[in-house]
Short mmCIF file of C-alpha atoms and ligand atoms in Angstrom, two decimals:
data_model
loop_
_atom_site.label_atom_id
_atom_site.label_comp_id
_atom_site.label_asym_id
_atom_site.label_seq_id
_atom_site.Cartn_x
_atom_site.Cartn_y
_atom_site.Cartn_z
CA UNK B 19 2.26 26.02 -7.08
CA UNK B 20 1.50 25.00 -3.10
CA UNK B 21 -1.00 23.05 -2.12
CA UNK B 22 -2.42 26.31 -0.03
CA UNK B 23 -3.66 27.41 -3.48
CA UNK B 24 -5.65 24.74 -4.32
CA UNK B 25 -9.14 25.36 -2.26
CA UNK B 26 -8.24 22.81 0.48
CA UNK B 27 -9.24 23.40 4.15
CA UNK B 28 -6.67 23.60 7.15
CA UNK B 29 -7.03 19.70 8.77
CA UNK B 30 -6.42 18.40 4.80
CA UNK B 31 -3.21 20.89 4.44
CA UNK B 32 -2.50 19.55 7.78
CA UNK B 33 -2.48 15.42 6.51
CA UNK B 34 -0.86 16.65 3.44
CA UNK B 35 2.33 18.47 5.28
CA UNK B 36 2.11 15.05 7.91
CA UNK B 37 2.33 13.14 4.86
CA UNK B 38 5.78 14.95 3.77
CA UNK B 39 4.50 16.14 0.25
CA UNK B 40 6.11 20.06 -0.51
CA UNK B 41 3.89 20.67 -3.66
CA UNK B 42 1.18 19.03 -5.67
CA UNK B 43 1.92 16.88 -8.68
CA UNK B 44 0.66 17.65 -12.09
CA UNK B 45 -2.44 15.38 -12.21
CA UNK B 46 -3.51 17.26 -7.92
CA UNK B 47 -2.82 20.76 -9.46
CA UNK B 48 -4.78 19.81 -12.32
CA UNK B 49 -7.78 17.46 -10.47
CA UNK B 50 -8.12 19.09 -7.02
CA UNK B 51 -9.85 22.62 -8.40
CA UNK B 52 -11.72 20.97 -10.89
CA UNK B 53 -13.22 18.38 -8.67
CA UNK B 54 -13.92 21.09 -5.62
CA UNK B 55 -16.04 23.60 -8.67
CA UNK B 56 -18.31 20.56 -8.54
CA UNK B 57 -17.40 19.55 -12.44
CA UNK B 58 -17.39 15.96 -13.67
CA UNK B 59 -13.99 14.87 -14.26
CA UNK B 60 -12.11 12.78 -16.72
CA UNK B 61 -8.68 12.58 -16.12
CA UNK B 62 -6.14 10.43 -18.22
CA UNK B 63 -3.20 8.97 -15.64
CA UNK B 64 -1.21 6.12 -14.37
CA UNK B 65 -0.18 5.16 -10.68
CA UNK B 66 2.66 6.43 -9.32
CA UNK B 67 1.30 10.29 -10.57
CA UNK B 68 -0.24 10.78 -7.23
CA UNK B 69 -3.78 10.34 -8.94
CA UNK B 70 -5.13 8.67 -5.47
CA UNK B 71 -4.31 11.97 -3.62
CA UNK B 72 -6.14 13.73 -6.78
CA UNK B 73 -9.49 12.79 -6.17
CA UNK B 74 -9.10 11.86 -2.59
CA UNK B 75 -8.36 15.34 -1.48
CA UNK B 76 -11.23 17.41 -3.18
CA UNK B 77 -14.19 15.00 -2.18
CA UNK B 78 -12.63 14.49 1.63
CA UNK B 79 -13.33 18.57 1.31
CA UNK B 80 -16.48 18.28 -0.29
CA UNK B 81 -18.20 15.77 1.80
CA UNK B 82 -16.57 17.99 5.40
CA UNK B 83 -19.40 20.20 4.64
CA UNK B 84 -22.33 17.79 3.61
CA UNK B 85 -24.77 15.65 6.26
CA UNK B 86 -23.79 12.94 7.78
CA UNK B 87 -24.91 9.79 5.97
CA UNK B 88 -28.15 7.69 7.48
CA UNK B 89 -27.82 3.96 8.11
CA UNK B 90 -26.65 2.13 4.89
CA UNK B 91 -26.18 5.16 2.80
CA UNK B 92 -22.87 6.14 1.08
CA UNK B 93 -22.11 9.67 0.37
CA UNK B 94 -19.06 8.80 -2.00
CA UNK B 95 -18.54 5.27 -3.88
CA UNK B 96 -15.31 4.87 -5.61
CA UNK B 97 -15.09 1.62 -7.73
CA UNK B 98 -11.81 0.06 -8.60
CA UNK B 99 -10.39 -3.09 -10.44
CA UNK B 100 -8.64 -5.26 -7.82
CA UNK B 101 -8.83 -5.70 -3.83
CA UNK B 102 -5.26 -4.24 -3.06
CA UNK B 103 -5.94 -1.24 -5.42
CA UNK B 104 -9.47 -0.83 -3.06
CA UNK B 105 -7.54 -1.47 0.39
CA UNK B 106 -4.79 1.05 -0.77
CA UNK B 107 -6.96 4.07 -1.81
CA UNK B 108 -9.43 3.25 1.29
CA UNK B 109 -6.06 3.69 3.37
CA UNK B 110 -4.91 7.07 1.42
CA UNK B 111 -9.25 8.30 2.46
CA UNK B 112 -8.04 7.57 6.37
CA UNK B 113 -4.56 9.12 5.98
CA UNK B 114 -5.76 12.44 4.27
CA UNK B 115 -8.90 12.59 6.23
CA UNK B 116 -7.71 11.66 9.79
CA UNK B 117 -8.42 15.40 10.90
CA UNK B 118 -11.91 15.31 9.48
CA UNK B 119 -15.19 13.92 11.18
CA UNK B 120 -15.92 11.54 7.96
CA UNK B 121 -15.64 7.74 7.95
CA UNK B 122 -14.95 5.27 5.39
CA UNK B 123 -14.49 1.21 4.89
CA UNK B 124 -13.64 -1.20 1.95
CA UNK B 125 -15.18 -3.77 0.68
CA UNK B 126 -14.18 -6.58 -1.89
CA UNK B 127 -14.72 -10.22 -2.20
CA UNK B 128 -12.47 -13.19 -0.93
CA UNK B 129 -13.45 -12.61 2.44
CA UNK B 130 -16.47 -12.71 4.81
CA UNK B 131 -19.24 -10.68 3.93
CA UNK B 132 -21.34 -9.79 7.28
CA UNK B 133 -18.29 -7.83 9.15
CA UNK B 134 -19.01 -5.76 6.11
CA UNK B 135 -23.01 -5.44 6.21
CA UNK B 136 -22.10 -4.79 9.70
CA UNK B 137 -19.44 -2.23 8.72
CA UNK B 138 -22.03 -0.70 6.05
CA UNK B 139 -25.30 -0.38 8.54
CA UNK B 140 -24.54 3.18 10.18
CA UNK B 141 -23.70 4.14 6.63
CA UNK B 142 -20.69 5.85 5.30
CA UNK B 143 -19.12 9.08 3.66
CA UNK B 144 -16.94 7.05 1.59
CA UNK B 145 -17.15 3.63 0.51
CA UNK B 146 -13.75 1.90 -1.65
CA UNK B 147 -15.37 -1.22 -3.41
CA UNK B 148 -14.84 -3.86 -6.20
CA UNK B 149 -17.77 -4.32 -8.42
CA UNK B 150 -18.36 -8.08 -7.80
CA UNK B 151 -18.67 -7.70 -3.89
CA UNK B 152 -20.45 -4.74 -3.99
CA UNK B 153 -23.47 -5.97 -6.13
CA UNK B 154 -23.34 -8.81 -3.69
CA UNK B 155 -24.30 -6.16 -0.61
CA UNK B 156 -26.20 -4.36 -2.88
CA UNK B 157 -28.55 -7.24 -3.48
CA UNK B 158 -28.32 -7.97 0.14
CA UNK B 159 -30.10 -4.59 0.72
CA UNK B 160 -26.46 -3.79 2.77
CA UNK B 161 -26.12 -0.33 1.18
CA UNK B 162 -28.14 2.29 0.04
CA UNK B 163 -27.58 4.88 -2.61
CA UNK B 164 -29.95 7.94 -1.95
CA UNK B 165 -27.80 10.09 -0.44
CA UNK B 166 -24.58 9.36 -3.30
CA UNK B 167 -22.72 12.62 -4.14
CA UNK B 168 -19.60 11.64 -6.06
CA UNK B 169 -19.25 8.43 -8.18
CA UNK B 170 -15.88 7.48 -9.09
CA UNK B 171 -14.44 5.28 -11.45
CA UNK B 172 -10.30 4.11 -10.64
CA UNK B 173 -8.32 2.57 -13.22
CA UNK B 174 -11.07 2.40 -15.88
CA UNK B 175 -8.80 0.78 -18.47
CA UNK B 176 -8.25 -2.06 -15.95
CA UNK B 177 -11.77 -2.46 -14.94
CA UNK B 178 -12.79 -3.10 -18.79
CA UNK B 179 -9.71 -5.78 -19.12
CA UNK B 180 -11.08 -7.75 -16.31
CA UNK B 181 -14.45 -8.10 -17.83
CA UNK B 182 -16.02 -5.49 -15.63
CA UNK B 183 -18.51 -3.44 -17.73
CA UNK B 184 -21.31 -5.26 -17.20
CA UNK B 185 -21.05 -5.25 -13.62
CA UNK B 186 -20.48 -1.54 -13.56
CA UNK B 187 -23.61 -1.10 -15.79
CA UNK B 188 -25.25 -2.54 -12.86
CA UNK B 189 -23.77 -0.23 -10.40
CA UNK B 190 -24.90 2.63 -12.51
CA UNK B 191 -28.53 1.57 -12.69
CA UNK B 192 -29.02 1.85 -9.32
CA UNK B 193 -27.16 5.30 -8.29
CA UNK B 194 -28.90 8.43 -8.21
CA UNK B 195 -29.10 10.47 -12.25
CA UNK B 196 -27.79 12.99 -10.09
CA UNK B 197 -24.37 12.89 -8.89
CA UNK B 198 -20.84 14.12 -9.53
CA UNK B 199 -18.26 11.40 -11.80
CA UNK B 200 -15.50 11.55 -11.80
CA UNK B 201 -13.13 8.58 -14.08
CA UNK B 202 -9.27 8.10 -14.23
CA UNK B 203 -7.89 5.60 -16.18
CA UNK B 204 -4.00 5.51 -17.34
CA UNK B 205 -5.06 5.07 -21.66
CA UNK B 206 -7.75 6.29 -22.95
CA UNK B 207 -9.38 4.25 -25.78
CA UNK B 208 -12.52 4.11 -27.68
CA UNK B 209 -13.91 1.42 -25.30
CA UNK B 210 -13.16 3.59 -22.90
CA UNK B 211 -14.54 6.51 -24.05
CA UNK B 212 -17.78 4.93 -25.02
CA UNK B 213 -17.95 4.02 -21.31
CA UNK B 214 -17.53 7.59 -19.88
CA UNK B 215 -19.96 8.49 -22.64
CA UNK B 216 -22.34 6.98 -20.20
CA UNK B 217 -21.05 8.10 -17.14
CA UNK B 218 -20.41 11.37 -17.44
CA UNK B 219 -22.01 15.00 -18.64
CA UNK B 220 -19.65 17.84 -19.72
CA UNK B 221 -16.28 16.53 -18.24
CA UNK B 222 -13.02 18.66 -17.26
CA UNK B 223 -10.82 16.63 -19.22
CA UNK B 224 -7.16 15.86 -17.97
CA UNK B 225 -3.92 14.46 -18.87
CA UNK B 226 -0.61 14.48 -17.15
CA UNK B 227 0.75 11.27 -18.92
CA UNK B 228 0.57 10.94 -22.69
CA UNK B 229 -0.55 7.66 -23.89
CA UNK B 230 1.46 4.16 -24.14
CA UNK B 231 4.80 6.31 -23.05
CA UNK B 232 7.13 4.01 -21.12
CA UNK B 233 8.85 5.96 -17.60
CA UNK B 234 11.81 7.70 -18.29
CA UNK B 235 13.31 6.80 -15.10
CA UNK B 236 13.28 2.83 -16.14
CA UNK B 237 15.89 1.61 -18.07
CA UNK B 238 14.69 -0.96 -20.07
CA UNK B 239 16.15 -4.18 -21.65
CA UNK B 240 15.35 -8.10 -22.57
CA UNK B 241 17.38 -11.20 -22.38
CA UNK B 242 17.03 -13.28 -25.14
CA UNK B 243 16.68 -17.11 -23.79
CA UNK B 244 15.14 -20.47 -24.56
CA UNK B 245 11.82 -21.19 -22.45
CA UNK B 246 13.28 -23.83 -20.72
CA UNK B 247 16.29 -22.05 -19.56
CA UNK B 248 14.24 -19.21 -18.17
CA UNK B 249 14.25 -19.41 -14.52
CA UNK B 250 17.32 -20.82 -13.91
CA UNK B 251 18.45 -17.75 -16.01
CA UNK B 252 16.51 -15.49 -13.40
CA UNK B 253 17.50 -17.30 -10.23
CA UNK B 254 21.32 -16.50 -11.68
CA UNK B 255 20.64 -12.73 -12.43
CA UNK B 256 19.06 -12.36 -9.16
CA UNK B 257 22.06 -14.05 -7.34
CA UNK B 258 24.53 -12.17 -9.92
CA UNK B 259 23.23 -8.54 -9.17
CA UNK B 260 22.61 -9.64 -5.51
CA UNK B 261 18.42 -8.13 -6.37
CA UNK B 262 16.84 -8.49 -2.80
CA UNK B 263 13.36 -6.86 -3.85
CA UNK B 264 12.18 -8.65 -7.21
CA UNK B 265 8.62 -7.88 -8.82
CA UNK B 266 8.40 -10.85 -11.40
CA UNK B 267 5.44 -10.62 -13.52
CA UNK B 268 4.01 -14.30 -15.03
CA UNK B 269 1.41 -14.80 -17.68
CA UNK B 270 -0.51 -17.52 -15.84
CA UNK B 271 -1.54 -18.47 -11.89
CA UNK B 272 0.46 -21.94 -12.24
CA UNK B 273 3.40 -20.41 -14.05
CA UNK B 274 3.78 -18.13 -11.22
CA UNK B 275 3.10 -21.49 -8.92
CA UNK B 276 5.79 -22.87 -10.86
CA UNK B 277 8.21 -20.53 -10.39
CA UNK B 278 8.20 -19.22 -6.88
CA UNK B 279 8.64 -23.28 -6.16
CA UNK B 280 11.58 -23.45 -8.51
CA UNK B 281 13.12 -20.45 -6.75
CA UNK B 282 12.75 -21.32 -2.97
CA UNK B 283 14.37 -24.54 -4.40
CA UNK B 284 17.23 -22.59 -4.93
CA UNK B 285 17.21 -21.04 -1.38
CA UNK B 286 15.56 -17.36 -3.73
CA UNK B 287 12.96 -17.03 -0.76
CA UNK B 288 9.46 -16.04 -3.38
CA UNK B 289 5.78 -15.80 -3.20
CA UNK B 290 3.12 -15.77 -5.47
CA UNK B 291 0.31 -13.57 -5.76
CA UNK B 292 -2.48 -14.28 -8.11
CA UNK B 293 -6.36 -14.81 -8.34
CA UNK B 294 -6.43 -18.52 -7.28
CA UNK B 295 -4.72 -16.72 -3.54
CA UNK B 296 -7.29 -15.99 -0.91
CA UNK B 297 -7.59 -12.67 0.13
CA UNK B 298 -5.31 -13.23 3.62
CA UNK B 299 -3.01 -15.03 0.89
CA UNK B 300 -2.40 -12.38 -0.78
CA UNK B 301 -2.18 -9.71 1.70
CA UNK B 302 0.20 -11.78 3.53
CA UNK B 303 2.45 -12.45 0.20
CA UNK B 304 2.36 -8.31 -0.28
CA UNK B 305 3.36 -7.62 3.66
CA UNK B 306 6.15 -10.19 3.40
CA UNK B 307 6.95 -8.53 0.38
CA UNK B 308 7.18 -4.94 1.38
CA UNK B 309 8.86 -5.99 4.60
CA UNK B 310 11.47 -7.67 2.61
CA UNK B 311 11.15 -11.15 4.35
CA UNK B 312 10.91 -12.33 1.27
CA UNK B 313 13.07 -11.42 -1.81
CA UNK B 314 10.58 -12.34 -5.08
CA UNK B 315 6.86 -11.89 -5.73
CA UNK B 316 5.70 -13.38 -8.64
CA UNK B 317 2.72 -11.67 -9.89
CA UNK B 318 0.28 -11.92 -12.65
CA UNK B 319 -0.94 -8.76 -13.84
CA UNK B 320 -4.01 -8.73 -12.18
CA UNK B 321 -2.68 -9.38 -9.20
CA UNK B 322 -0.22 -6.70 -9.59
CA UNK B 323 -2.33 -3.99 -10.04
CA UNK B 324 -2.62 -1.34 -7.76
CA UNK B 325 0.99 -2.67 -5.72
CA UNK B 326 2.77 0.78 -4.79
CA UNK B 327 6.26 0.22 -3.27
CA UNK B 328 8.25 3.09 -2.98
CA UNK B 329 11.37 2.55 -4.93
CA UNK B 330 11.01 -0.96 -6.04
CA UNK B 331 13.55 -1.03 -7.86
CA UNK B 332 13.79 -4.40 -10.21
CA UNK B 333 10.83 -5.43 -12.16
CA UNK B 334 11.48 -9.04 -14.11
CA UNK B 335 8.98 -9.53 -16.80
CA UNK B 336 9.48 -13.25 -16.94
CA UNK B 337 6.74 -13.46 -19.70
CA UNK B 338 5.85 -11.08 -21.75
CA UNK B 339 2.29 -9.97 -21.92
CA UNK B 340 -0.07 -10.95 -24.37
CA UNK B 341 -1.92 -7.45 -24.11
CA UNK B 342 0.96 -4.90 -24.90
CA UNK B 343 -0.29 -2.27 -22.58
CA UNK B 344 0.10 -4.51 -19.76
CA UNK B 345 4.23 -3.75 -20.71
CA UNK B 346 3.91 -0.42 -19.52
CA UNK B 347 1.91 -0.85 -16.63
CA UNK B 348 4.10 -3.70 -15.44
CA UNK B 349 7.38 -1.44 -15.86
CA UNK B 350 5.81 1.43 -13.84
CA UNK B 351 5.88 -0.63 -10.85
CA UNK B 352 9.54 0.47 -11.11
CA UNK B 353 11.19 3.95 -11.49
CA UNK B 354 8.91 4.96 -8.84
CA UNK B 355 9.44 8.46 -7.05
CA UNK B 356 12.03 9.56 -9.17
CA UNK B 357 14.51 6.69 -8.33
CA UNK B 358 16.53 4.70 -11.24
CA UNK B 359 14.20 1.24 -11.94
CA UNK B 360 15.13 -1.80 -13.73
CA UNK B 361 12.92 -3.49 -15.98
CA UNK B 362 14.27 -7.13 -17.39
CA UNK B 363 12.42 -8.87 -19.48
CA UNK B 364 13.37 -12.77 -20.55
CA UNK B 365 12.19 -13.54 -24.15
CA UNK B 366 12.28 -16.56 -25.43
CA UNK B 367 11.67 -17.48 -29.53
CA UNK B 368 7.64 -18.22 -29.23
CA UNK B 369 7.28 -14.61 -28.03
CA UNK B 370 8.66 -13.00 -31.40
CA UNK B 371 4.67 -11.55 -31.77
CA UNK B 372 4.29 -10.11 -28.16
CA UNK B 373 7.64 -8.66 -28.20
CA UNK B 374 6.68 -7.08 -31.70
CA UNK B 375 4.04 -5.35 -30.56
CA UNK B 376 5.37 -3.89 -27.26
CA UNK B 377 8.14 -2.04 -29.31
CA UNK B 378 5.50 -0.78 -31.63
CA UNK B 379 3.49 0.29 -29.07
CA UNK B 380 6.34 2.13 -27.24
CA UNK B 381 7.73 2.73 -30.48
CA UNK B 382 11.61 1.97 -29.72
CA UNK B 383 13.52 -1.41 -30.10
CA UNK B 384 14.44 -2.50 -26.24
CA UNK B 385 18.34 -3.38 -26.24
CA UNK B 386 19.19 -6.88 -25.90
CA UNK B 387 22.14 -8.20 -23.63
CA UNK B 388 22.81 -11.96 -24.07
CA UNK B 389 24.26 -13.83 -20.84
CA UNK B 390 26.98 -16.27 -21.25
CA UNK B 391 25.77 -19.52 -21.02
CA UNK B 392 22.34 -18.52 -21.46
CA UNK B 393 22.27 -17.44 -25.23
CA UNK B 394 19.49 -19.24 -27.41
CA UNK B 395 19.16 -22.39 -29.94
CA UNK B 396 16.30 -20.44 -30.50
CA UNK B 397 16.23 -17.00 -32.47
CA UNK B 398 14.62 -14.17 -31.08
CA UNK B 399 14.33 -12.25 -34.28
CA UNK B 400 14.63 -8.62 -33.95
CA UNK B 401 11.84 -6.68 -34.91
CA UNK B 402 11.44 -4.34 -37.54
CA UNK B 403 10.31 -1.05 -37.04
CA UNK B 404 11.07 0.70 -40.25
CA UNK B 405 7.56 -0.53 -41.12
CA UNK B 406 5.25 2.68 -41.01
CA UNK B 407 4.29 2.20 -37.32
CA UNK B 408 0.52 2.04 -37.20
CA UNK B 409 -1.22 4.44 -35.38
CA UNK B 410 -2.75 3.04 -32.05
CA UNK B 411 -6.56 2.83 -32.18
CA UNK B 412 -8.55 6.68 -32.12
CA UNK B 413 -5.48 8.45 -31.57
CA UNK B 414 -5.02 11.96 -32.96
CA UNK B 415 -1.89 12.29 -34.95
CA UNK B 416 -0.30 14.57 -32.24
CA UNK B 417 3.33 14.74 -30.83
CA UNK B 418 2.69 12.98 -27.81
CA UNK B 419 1.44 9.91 -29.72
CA UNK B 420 4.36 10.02 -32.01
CA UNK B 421 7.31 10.98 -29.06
CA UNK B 422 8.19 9.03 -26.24
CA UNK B 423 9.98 11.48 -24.41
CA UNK B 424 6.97 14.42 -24.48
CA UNK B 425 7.33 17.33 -22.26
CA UNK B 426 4.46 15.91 -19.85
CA UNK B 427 5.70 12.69 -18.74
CA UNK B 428 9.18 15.21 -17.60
CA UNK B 429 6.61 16.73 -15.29
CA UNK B 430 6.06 13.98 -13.54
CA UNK B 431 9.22 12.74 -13.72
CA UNK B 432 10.48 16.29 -12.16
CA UNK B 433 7.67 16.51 -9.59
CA UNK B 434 8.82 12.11 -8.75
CA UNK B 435 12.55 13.32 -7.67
CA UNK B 436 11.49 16.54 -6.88
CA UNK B 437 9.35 15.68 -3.68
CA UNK B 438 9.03 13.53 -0.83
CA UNK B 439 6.74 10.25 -1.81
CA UNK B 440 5.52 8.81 1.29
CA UNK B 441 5.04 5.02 0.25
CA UNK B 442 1.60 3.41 0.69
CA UNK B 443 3.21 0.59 2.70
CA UNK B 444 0.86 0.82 5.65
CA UNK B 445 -2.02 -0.71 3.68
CA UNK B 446 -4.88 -1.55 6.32
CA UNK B 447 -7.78 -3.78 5.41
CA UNK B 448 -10.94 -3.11 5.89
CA UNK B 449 -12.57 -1.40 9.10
CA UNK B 450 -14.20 1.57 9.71
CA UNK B 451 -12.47 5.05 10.93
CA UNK B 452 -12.89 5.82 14.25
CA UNK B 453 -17.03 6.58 14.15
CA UNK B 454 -18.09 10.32 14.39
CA UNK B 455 -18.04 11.68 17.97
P1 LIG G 4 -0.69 7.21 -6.81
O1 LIG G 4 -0.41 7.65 -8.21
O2 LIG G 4 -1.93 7.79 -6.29
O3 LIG G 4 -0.61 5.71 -6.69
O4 LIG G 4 0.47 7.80 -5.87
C1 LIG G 4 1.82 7.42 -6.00
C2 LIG G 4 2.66 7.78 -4.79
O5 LIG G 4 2.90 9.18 -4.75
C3 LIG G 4 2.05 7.40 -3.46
O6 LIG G 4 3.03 6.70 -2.72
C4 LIG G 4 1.73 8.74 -2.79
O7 LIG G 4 1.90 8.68 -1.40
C5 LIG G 4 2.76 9.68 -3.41
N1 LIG G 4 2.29 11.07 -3.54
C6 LIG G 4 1.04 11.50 -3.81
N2 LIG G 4 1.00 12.85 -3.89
C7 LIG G 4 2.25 13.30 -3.66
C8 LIG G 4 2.86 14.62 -3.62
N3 LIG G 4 2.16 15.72 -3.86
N4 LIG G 4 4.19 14.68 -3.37
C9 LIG G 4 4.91 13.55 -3.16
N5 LIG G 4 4.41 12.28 -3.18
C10 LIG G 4 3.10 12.15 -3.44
#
């Protein structure tokens, strides 16, 4: 299938060829028609699918033909998790829609608020937002929902882990009954489905990525280590393997601390990126990052969310999450566009449980490789999986939540190394598009 198929006008095929991409990807063949027939959509999928360019696409096309928003009024509001994931999906809106009279901005907390009640006063076709920051305008009497065609929800999974349902409750109450919603998240589970119980009526319902799978492209593995010998274990891997792009994921905002100090000790140029970071913090950590003036970002998950890199290649899960979900997110930073990732992760003995429950989850064992010098006092008992694995939460007893290698994740993993994936490097914050002639 080509994207001339798909019910999009000339100036978006026109971004879309600029942008390099041949054909659409499983989730855009799937999302763009059933977004443009006007349908509420739920659509089950993780980054790196092209999800972004999914809903971005159809509602660029629907709001072309629509009037022009009055002063404080927002034609589209699409809600997501974290204030990279906003900035990078408000940069994909200019990139697809630079040939299109429509204008957009971001908005998220961590930085000054009246550049964005100024930003927000002529109003807006589309508006990228975190919930906490938005309220805050909202209450301000900064934007207006009258005129609110399409509502949609990013990373729903996410927005639930971070405690965000009561805030998006709120954003709810005050947005027109009427309106198009549209909700991707990468798992769908009951919480989740209670949610979109609420949000939306009748849905197209889509899935390109089966649930809890782990990317075929990654090749996965764990070091078994004491705690204490932990980072001087990854400062030698990353000087052994000669890594110069690391994404190192920590549990906690002064573990990470910790370790990017430990590192640049050792002359490993790192940066941290975490909630306690202002916003300019952070966006300077990620440029740094992506530029490769730095050779280690250590991440919490939160943080992490929403990062695109083309072809990051080494992911380092220094601890292992306490939420085994977070496992597959983390290792989908990697693998990315159909190139070969990495995923390491160090365990050490006190993380027997969370180790457990990742390989039930993804239902395989994850090899171990022991370094010289490195090799425990403390066990790291391997788990047993001949226990009947139990079935995750409101899943159907179909293949794709028994397999890991289901037909559907190939897709992706054909359309990845298949086509062209322009990265998402040029992340812009904030500002308006050029206004409307
Ligand atoms: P997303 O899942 O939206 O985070 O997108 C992942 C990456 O895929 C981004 O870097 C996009 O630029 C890229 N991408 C989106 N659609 C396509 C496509 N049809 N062909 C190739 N790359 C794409």
């Amino acid at each position: 299938m080509s994207f001339d198929s798909l019910g999009l006008s000339e100036q978006l095929l026109k971004s879309i060829n600029k942008q390099g991409y041949t054909k659409p990807s499983p989730i855009q063949e799937q999302a763009i028609p059933a977004v443009l027939s006007g349908r509420d959509v739920m659509a089950a999928a993780q980054t790196g699918t092209g999800k972004t360019a999914g809903f971005t696409l159809p509602i660029l096309e629907i709001l072309s033909k629509g009037p022009k928003p009055k002063n404080n009024q927002v034609r589209a509001l699409i809600l997501t998790p974290t204030r990279e994931l906003a900035a990078q999906v408000e940069h994909s809106v200019q990139t697809y829609g630079k040939n299109l009279e429509l204008n957009s901005t971001v908005v998220f907390g961590g930085v000054k608020i009246n550049p964005q009640i100024k930003r927000l006063h002529r109003g807006v076709d589309i508006l990228v937002a975190t919930p906490g920051r938005l309220l805050d305008l909202y209450n301000q009497k900064a934007v207006r929902f009258d005129q609110l065609e399409i509502f949609i929800l990013d990373e729903a999974d996410r927005m639930l882990d971070m405690g965000f349902i009561h805030d998006i409750r709120k954003v709810l109450a005050f947005l027109p009954k009427r309106r198009q919603n549209l909700m991707f998240s990468a798992t769908f589970s009951n919480d989740i489905r209670k949610l979109a119980k609420t949000i939306i009526n009748d849905p197209v319902e889509i899935s390109v990525s089966p649930r809890n799978t782990t990317v075929e492209s990654v090749k996965q593995w764990i070091h078994p280590v004491d705690k204490k010998e932990k980072s001087a274990l990854l400062a030698y891997l990353i000087e052994e393997n000669q890594w110069t792009q690391v994404l190192v994921f920590g549990r906690t905002k002064h573990g990470c601390d910790r370790l990017t100090r430990q590192l640049n000790t050792k002359g490993i140029t790192s940066v941290a990126i975490h909630g306690n970071k202002s916003q300019n913090q952070r966006t300077r950590a990620l440029a740094d990052f992506k530029k490769g003036k730095v050779q280690v970002m250590v991440a919490t998950d939160i943080a992490a969310r929403g990062i695109d890199i083309n072809q990051l290649p080494q992911v380092v899960n220094f601890d292992l999450p306490n939420v085994p979900e977070d496992y597959v997110h983390r290792i989908g930073r990697t693998g990315r566009a159909g190139s070969q990732g990495h995923a390491v992760s160090l365990v050490s003995a006190d993380e027997v449980k969370q180790l457990s429950d990742i390989e039930h989850l993804i239902k395989q064992l994850l090899k171990r490789t022991l370094i010289d010098g490195f090799e425990p006092d403390h066990d790291v008992p391997i788990t047993s999986l001949n226990k009947k694995i139990p079935k995750p939460k409101g899943a159907k007893n179909t293949s794709n939540n028994r397999t890991i290698k289901s037909k559907s994740n190939k897709n992706i993993n054909n359309w990845k190394s298949k086509n062209k994936s322009n990265d998402g490097n040029k992340k812009r914050q904030g500002g308006n598009r050029s206004p409307r002639k």
